[in-house]
Coordinates of C-alpha atoms and ligand atoms in Angstrom, one line a residue:
X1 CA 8.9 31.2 12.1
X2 CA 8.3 28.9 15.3
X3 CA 8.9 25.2 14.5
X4 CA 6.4 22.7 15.6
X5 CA 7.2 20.9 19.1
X6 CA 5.7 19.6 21.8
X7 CA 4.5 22.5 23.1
X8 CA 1.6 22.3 20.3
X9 CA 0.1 19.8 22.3
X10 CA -0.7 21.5 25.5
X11 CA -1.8 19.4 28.2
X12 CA -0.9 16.3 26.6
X13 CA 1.6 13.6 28.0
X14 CA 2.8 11.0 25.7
X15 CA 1.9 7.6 25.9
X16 CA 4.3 4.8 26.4
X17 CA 4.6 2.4 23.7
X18 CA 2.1 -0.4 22.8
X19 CA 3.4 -0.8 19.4
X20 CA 6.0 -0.7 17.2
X21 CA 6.0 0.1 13.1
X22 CA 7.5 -0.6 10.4
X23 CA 8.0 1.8 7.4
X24 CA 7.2 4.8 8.7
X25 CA 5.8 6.6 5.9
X26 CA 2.8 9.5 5.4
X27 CA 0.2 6.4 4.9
X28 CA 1.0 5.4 8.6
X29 CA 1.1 8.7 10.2
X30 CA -1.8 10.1 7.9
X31 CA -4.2 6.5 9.0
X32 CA -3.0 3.8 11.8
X33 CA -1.6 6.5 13.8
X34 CA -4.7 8.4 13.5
X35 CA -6.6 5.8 14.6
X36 CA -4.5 4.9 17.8
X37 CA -4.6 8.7 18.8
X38 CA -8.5 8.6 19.2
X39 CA -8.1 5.5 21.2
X40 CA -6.2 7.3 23.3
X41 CA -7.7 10.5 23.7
X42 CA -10.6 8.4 24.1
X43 CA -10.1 5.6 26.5
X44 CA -6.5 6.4 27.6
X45 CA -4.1 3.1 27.3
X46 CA -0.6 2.7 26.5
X47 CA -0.7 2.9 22.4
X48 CA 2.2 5.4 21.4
X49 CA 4.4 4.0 18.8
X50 CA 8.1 3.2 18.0
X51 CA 8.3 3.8 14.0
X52 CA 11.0 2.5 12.2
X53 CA 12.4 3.9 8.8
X54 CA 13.8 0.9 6.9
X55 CA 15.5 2.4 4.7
X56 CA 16.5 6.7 5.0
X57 CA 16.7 8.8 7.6
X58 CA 15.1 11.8 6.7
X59 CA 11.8 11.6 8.4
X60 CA 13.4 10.7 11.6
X61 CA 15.6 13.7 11.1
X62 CA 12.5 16.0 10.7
X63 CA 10.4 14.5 13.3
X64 CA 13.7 14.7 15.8
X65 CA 13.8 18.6 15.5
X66 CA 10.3 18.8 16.4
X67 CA 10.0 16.7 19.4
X68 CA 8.3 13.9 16.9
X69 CA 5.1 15.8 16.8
X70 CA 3.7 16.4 13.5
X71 CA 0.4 18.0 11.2
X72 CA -1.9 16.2 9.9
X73 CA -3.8 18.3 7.5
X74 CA -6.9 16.8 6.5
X75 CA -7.9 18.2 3.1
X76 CA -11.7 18.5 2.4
X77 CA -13.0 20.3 -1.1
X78 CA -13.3 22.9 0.9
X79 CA -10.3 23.5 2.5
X80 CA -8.0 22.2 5.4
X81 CA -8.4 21.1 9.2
X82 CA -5.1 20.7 11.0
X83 CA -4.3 18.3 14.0
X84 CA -1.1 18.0 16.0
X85 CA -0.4 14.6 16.4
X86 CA 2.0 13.2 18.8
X87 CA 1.3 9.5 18.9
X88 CA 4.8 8.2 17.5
X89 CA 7.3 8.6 20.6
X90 CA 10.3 7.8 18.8
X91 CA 11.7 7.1 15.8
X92 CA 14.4 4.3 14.8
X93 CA 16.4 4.4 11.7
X94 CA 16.9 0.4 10.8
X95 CA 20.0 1.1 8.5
X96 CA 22.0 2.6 11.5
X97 CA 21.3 0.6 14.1
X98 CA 19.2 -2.8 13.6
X99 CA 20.2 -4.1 17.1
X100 CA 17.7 -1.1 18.5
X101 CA 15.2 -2.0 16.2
X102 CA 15.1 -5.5 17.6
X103 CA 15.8 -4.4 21.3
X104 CA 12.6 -2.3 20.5
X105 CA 10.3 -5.2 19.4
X106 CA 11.6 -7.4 22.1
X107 CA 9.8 -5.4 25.1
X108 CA 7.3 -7.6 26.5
X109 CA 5.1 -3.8 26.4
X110 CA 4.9 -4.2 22.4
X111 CA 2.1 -5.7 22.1
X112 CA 1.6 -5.1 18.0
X113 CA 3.9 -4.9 15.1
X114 CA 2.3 -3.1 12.2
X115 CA 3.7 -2.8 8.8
X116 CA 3.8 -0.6 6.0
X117 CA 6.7 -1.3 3.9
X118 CA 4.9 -1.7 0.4
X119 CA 4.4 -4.3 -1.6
X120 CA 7.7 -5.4 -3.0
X121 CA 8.6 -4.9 1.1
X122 CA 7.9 -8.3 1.7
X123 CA 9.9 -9.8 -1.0
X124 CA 8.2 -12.4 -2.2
X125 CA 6.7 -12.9 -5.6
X126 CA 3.9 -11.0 -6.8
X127 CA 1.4 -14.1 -8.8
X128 CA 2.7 -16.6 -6.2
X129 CA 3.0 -14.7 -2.9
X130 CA 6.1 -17.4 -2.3
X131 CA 9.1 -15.9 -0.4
X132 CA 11.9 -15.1 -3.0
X133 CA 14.7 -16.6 -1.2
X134 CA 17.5 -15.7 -4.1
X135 CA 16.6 -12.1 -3.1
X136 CA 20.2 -10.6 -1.5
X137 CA 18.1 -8.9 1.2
X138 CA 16.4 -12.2 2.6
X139 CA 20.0 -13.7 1.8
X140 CA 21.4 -11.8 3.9
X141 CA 18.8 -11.5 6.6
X142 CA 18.7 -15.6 6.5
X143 CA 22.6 -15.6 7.9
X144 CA 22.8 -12.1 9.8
X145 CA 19.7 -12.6 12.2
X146 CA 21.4 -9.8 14.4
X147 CA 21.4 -7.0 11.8
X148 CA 18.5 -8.0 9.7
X149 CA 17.5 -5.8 6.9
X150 CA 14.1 -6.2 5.6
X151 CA 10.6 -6.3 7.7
X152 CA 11.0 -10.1 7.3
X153 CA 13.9 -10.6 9.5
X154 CA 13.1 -7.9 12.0
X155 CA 9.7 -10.2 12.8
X156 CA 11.4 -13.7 12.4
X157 CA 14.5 -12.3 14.7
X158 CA 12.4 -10.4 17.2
X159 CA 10.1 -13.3 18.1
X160 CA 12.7 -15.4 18.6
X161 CA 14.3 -13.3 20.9
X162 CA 10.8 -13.2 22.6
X163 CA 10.6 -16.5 23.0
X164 CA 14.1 -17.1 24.0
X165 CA 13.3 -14.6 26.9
X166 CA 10.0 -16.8 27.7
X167 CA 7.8 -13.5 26.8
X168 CA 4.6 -13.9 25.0
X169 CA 4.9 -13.0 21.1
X170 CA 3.3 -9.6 19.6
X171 CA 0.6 -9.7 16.8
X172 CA 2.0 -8.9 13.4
X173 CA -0.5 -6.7 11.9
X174 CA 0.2 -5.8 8.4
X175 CA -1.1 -2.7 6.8
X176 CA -0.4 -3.0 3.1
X177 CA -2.8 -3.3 0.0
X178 CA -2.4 -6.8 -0.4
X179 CA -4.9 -9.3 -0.6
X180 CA -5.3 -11.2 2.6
X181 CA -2.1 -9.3 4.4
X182 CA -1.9 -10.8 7.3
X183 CA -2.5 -14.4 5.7
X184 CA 0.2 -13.4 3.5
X185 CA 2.8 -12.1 5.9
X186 CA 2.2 -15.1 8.0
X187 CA 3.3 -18.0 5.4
X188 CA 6.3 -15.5 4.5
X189 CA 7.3 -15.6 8.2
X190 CA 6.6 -18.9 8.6
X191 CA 9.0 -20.1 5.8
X192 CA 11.2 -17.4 6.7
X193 CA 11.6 -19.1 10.4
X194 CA 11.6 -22.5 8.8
X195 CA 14.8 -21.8 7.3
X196 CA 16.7 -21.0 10.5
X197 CA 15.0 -23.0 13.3
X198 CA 11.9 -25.6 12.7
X199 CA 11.0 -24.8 16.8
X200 CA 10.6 -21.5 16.0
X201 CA 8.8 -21.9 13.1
X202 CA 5.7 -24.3 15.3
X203 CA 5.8 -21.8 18.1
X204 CA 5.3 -18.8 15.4
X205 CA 2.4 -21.5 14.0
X206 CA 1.2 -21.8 17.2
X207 CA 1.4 -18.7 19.2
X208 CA 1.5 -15.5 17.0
X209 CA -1.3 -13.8 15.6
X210 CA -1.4 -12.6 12.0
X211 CA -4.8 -10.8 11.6
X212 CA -5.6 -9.1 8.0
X213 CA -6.8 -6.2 7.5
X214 CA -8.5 -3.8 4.7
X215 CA -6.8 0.0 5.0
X216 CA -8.1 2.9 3.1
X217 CA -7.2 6.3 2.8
X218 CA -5.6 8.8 0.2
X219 CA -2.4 10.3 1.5
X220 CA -0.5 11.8 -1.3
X221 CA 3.4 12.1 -0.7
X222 CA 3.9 15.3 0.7
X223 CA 5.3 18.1 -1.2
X224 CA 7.4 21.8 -0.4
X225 CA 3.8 23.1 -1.7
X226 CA 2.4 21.2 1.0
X227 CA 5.2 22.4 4.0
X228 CA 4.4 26.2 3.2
X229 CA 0.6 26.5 3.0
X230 CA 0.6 24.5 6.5
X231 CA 3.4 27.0 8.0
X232 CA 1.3 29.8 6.4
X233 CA -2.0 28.4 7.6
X234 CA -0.8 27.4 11.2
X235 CA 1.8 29.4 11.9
X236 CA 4.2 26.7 12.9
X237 CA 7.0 24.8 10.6
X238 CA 6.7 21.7 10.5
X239 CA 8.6 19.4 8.3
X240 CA 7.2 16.4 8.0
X241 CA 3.3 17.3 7.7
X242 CA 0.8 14.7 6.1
X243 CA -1.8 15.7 4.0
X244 CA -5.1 13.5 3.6
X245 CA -8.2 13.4 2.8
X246 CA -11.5 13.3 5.1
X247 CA -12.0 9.6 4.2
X248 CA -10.8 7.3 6.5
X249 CA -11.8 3.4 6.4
X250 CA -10.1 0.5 8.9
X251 CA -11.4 -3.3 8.8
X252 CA -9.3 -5.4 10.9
X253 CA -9.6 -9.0 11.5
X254 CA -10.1 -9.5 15.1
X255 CA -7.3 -11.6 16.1
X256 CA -4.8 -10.5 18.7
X257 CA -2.4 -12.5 20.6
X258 CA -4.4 -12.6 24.0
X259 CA -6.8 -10.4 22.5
X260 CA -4.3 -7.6 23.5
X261 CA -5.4 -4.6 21.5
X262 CA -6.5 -1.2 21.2
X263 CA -10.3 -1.0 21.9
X264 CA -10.5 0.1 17.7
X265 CA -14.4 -0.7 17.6
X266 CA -14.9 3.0 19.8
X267 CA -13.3 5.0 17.1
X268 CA -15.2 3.8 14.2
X269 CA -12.6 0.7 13.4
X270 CA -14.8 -2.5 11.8
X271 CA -13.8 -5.4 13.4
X272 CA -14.5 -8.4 11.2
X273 CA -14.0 -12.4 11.4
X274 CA -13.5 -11.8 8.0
X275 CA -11.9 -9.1 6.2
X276 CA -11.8 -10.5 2.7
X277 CA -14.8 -9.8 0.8
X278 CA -13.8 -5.7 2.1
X279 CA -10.4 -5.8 0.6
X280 CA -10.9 -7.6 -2.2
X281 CA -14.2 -5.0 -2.8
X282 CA -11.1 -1.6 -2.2
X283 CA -8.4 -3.3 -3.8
X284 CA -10.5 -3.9 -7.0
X285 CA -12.6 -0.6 -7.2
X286 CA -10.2 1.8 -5.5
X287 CA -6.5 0.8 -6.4
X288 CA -7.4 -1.2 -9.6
X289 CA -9.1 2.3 -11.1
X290 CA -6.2 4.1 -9.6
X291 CA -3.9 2.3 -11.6
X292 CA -5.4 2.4 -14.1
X293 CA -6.0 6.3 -14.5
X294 CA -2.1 6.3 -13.4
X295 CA -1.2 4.8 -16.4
X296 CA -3.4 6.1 -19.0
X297 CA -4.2 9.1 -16.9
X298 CA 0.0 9.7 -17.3
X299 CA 0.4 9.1 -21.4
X300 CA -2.6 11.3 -22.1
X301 CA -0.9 13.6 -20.2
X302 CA -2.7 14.3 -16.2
X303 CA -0.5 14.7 -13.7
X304 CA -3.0 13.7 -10.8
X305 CA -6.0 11.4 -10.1
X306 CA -8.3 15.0 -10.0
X307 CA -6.8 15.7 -13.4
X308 CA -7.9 12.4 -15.0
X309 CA -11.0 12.0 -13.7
X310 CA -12.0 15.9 -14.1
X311 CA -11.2 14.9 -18.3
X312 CA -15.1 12.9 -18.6
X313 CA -13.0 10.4 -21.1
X314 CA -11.2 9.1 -17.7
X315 CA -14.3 9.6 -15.7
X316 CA -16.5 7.5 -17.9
X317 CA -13.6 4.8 -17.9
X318 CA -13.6 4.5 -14.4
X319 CA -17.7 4.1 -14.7
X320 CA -17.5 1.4 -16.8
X321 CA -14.7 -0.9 -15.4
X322 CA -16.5 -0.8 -11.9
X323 CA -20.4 -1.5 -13.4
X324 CA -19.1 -3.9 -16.6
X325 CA -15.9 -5.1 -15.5
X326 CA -15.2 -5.1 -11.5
X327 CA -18.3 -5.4 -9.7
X328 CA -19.7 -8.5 -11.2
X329 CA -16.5 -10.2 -9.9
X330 CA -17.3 -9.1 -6.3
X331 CA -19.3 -10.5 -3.6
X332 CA -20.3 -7.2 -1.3
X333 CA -19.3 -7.1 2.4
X334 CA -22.3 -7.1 4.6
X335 CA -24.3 -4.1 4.3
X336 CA -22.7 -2.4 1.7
X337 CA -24.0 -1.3 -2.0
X338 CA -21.0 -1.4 -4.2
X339 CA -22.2 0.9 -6.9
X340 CA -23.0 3.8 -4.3
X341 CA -19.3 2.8 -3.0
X342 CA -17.8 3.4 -6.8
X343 CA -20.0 6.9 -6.6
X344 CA -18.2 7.8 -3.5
X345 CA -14.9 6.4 -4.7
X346 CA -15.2 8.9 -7.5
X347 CA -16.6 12.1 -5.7
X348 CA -13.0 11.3 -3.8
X349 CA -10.7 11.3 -6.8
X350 CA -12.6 14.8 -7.6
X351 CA -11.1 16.6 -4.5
X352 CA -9.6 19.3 -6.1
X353 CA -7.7 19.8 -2.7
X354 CA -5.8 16.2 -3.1
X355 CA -3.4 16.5 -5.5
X356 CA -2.0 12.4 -5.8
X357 CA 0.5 12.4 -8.7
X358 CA -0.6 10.0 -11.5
X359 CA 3.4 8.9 -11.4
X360 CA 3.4 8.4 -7.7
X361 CA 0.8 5.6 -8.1
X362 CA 2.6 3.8 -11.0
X363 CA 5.7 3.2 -8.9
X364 CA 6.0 -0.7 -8.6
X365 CA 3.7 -1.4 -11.1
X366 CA 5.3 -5.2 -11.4
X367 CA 3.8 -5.5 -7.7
X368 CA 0.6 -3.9 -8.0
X369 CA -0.6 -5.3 -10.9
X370 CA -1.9 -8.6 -9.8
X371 CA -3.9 -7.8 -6.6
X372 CA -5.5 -4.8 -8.7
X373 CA -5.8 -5.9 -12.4
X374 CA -4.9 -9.3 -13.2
X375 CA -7.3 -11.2 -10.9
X376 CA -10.0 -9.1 -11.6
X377 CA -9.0 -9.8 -15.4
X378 CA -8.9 -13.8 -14.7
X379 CA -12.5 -13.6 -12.8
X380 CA -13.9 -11.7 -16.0
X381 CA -11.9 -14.4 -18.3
X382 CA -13.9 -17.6 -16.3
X383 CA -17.2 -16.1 -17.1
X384 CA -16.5 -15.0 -20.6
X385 CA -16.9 -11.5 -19.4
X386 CA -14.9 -9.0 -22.2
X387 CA -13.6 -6.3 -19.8
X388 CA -11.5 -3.9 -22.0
X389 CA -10.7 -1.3 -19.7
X390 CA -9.0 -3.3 -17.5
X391 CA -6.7 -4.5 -20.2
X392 CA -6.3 -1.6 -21.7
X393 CA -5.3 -0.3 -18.4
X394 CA -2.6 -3.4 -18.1
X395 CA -1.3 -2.3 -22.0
X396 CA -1.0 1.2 -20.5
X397 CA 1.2 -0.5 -18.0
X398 CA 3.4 -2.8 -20.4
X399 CA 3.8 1.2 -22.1
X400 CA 4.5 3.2 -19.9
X401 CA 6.9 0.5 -17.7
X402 CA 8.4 0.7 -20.9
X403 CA 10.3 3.5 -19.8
X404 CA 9.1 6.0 -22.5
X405 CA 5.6 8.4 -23.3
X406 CA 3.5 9.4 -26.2
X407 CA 5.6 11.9 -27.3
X408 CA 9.0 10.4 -26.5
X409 CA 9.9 11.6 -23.4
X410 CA 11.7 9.4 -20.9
X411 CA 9.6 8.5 -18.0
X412 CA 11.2 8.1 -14.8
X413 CA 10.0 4.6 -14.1
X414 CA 10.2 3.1 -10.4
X415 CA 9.7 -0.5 -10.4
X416 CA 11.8 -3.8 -8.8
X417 CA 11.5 -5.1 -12.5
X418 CA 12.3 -1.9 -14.3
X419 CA 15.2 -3.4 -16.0
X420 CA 13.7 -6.2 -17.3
X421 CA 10.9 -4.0 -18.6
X422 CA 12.5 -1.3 -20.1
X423 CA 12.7 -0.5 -24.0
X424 CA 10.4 -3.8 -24.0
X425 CA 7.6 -1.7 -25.8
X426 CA 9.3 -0.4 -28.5
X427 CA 12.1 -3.0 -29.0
X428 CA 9.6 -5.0 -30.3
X429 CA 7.4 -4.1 -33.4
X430 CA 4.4 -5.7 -33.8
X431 CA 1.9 -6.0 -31.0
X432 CA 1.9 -9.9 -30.3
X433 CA 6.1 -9.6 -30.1
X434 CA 5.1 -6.8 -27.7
X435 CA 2.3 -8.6 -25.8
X436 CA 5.2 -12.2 -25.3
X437 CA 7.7 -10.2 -24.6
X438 CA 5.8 -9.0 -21.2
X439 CA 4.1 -12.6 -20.7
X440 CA 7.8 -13.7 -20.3
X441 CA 6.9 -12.2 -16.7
X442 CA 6.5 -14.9 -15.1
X443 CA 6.1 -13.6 -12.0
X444 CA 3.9 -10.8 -12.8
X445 CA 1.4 -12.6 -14.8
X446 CA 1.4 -16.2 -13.4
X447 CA -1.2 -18.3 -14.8
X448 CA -2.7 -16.2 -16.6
X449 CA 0.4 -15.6 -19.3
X450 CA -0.6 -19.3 -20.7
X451 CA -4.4 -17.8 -21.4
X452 CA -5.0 -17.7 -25.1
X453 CA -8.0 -15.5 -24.1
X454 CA -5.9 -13.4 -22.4
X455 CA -3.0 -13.1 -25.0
X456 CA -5.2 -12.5 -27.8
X457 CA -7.5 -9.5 -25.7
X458 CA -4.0 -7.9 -24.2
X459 CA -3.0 -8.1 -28.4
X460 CA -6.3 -5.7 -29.1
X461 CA -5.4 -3.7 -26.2
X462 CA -1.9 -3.4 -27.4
X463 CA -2.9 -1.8 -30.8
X464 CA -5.7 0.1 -29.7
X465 CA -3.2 1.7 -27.4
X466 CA -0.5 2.4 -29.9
X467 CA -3.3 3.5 -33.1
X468 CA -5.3 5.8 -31.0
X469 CA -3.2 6.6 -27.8
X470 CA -4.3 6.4 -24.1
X471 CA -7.0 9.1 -24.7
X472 CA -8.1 8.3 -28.1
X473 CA -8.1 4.3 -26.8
X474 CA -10.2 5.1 -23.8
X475 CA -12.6 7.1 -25.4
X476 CA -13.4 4.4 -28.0
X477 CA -14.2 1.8 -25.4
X478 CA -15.9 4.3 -23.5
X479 CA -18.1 5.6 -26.1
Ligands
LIG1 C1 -2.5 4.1 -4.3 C2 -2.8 3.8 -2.8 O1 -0.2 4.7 -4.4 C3 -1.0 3.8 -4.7 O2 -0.8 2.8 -5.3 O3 -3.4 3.4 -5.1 O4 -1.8 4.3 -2.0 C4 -4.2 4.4 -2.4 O5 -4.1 5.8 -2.4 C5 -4.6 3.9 -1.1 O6 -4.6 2.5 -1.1 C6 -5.9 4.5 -0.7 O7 -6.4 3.8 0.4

């Protein structure tokens, strides 16, 4: 069989490089990367990327044997559209060689840094959003500049070399589901830079750009499944395929050092002066139900979102935490009807073509839980609002983080705080030894763990989980 290479892009020349990424996973390549393409094919311009692995090499090894083109497969209900995509010009490993990363990001023709290194990525603390500067990584990074290794250093180092060189700075755009991303990754910078030079922390105040933005699109990891039916579909092996679904959605503060960027309002990118009321809309619908039918979904048993939501128990949960629970905390983005936005959310989790493990989505549940659950939770707690979904969806969590399922099994749990949370479920008998136990979070549950309210509903939650299990507990507050 013939691999994939840059002769699947006839008549195409690559770009050179505009920007440079960070975390190079399927998300990126399956969304940003998508976007910058149809700039290009549009309008032309100088947008190819330089993606960086943080961490392994293995989708640079891929990518390398196949000229760094790859497949997107977009995955409708019924059936798949391919596209050769050949955007991302070169790929750096960070581990093996930090000094090209930086070398990379200091070329006056990087005009953007974009990010997607996950939440716990930026290393900071999940209720506070505060750098954790007792984490080794940022230890490290704070007294090795030259061979930094996490996002953090790479930006704080790379600017300063910019402005060493007298080169204007790049915009930092990051592209992770965190509320207010870029307002976020700017404070961490800016503390960051603090720590090693006060100068360049006021030029980094004064001349970088940290726009937020709102991302949206299911890309489920990639599986062998995935690698043969595109080989058998387009004749061509490719290694590192992404598969996605036809929804795409990009709001992006506009906010660009020099107003240097890609022309992204042409290819159906919104460009907002204010990007909040959108994420705070996806993270709350989208990710908050896709938690939470991750972690019920998984004890009762589904393996993906389409398995969950095609049992009506899970489907009729998500209906009631976005009408009852989740959209009375929102204020909708201009233009936009959030309960036809919840219909569409779920006629996307019923693709039967997108198969998004239930146990992909719990990873870093520690991380995810704020931005998604908790401050949803806290809104609903201010206005006396009961929302018992939602915290039955955080018991699910405190469950399944537990490190075990309904029928004993060990789960494989991923999670920065998995060893503080495991055996915490069952190590503790009654459900308010449970419930302080997992308050003792501090960093998870902020605030919120000294709400009596709060205590008392995630107690019901606790029992109703453990009596009836996730099924039986989401079909009594359901029916
Ligand atoms: C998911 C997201 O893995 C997860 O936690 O909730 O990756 C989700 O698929 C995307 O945010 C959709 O835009």
């Amino acid at each position: 069989m013939t691999r994939l290479s840059q002769a699947d892009l006839p008549g195409k020349t690559r770009p050179e490089n505009g920007v440079v990424h960070l975390g190079l996973g399927a998300f990126f390549r399956a969304h940003v990367a998508m976007y910058l393409a149809d700039v290009m094919d549009a309008s032309g311009g100088n947008w190819g990327v330089v993606g960086v692995s943080l961490r392994s090499p293995s989708t640079r090894d891929k990518l390398a044997a196949q000229d760094n083109v790859y497949t997107a497969a977009e995955l409708g209900p019924e059936g798949a559209q391919y596209r050769v995509m050949g955007d991302v010009t070169k790929v750096l490993v960070a581990p093996e060689s930090p000094a090209d990363v930086l070398a990379a990001m200091a070329v006056p023709a990087i005009r953007i840094v974009t990010l997607t290194v996950t939440e716990k990525g930026y290393h900071h603390e999940p209720a506070s959003g505060l750098l954790r500067t007792d984490d080794p990584d940022i230890l490290h990074d704070l007294t090795n500049p030259n061979a930094p290794r996490t996002a953090l250093g790479f930006l704080v180092r790379a600017l300063d070399l910019r402005r060493k060189a007298g080169h204007r700075p790049f915009t930092v755009l990051s592209c992770d589901n965190l509320p207010e991303n870029g307002h976020m990754v700017r404070a961490l910078v800016q503390e960051f830079a603090q720590l090693i030079d006060p100068a360049l922390a006021d030029w980094i105040a004064s001349e970088v750009r940290f726009p937020s933005c709102m991302v949206d699109r299911i890309v489920p990891a990639t599986t062998q499944a995935d690698i043969d039916s595109v080989e058998a579909d387009t004749g061509r092996l490719d290694l590192a395929p992404v598969m996605h679904e036809p929804f795409c959605q990009w709001v992006v503060e506009d906010d660009f050092v020099d107003g240097d960027r890609p022309p992204l309002e042409t290819v159906g990118v919104q460009m907002v002066n204010d990007v909040t009321p959108f994420e705070k809309m996806k993270l709350r619908c989208l990710n908050g139900t896709h938690s939470s039918l991750a972690y019920l979904g998984y004890l009762a048993g589904h393996a993906t979102i389409h398995d969950a939501v095609s049992d009506p128990v899970f489907a009729a949960l998500c209906a009631k935490v976005w009408q009852a629970e989740i959209i009375p905390t929102l204020t909708p983005p201009q233009d936009t009807d959030l309960t036809a936005y919840a219909a569409t959310l779920l006629d996307r989790y019923r693709n039967p073509s997108i198969r998004h493990a239930t146990w992909q989505i719990a990873m870093d549940g520690s991380q995810k839980l704020p931005q998604r659950l908790l401050g949803t939770i806290s809104d609903n707690l201010d206005q006396n609002r009961p929302c018992a979904g939602l915290m039955l969806a955080v018991a699910a969590w405190m469950k399944y983080a537990s490190g075990q399922d309904e029928t004993g099994h060990p789960i494989d749990v991923r999670d920065p705080l998995a060893d503080r949370t495991r055996g915490l479920w069952d190590g503790n008998a009654s459900a308010e030894a449970r419930v302080d136990a997992y308050l003792d979070l501090g960093d998870v549950f902020g605030e919120l763990a000294n709400r009596a309210e709060f205590r008392q509903a995630l107690i019901t939650a606790c029992d109703l989980l453990e009596t009836h299990g996730a099924r039986g507990a989401v079909e009594r507050i359901t029916s």
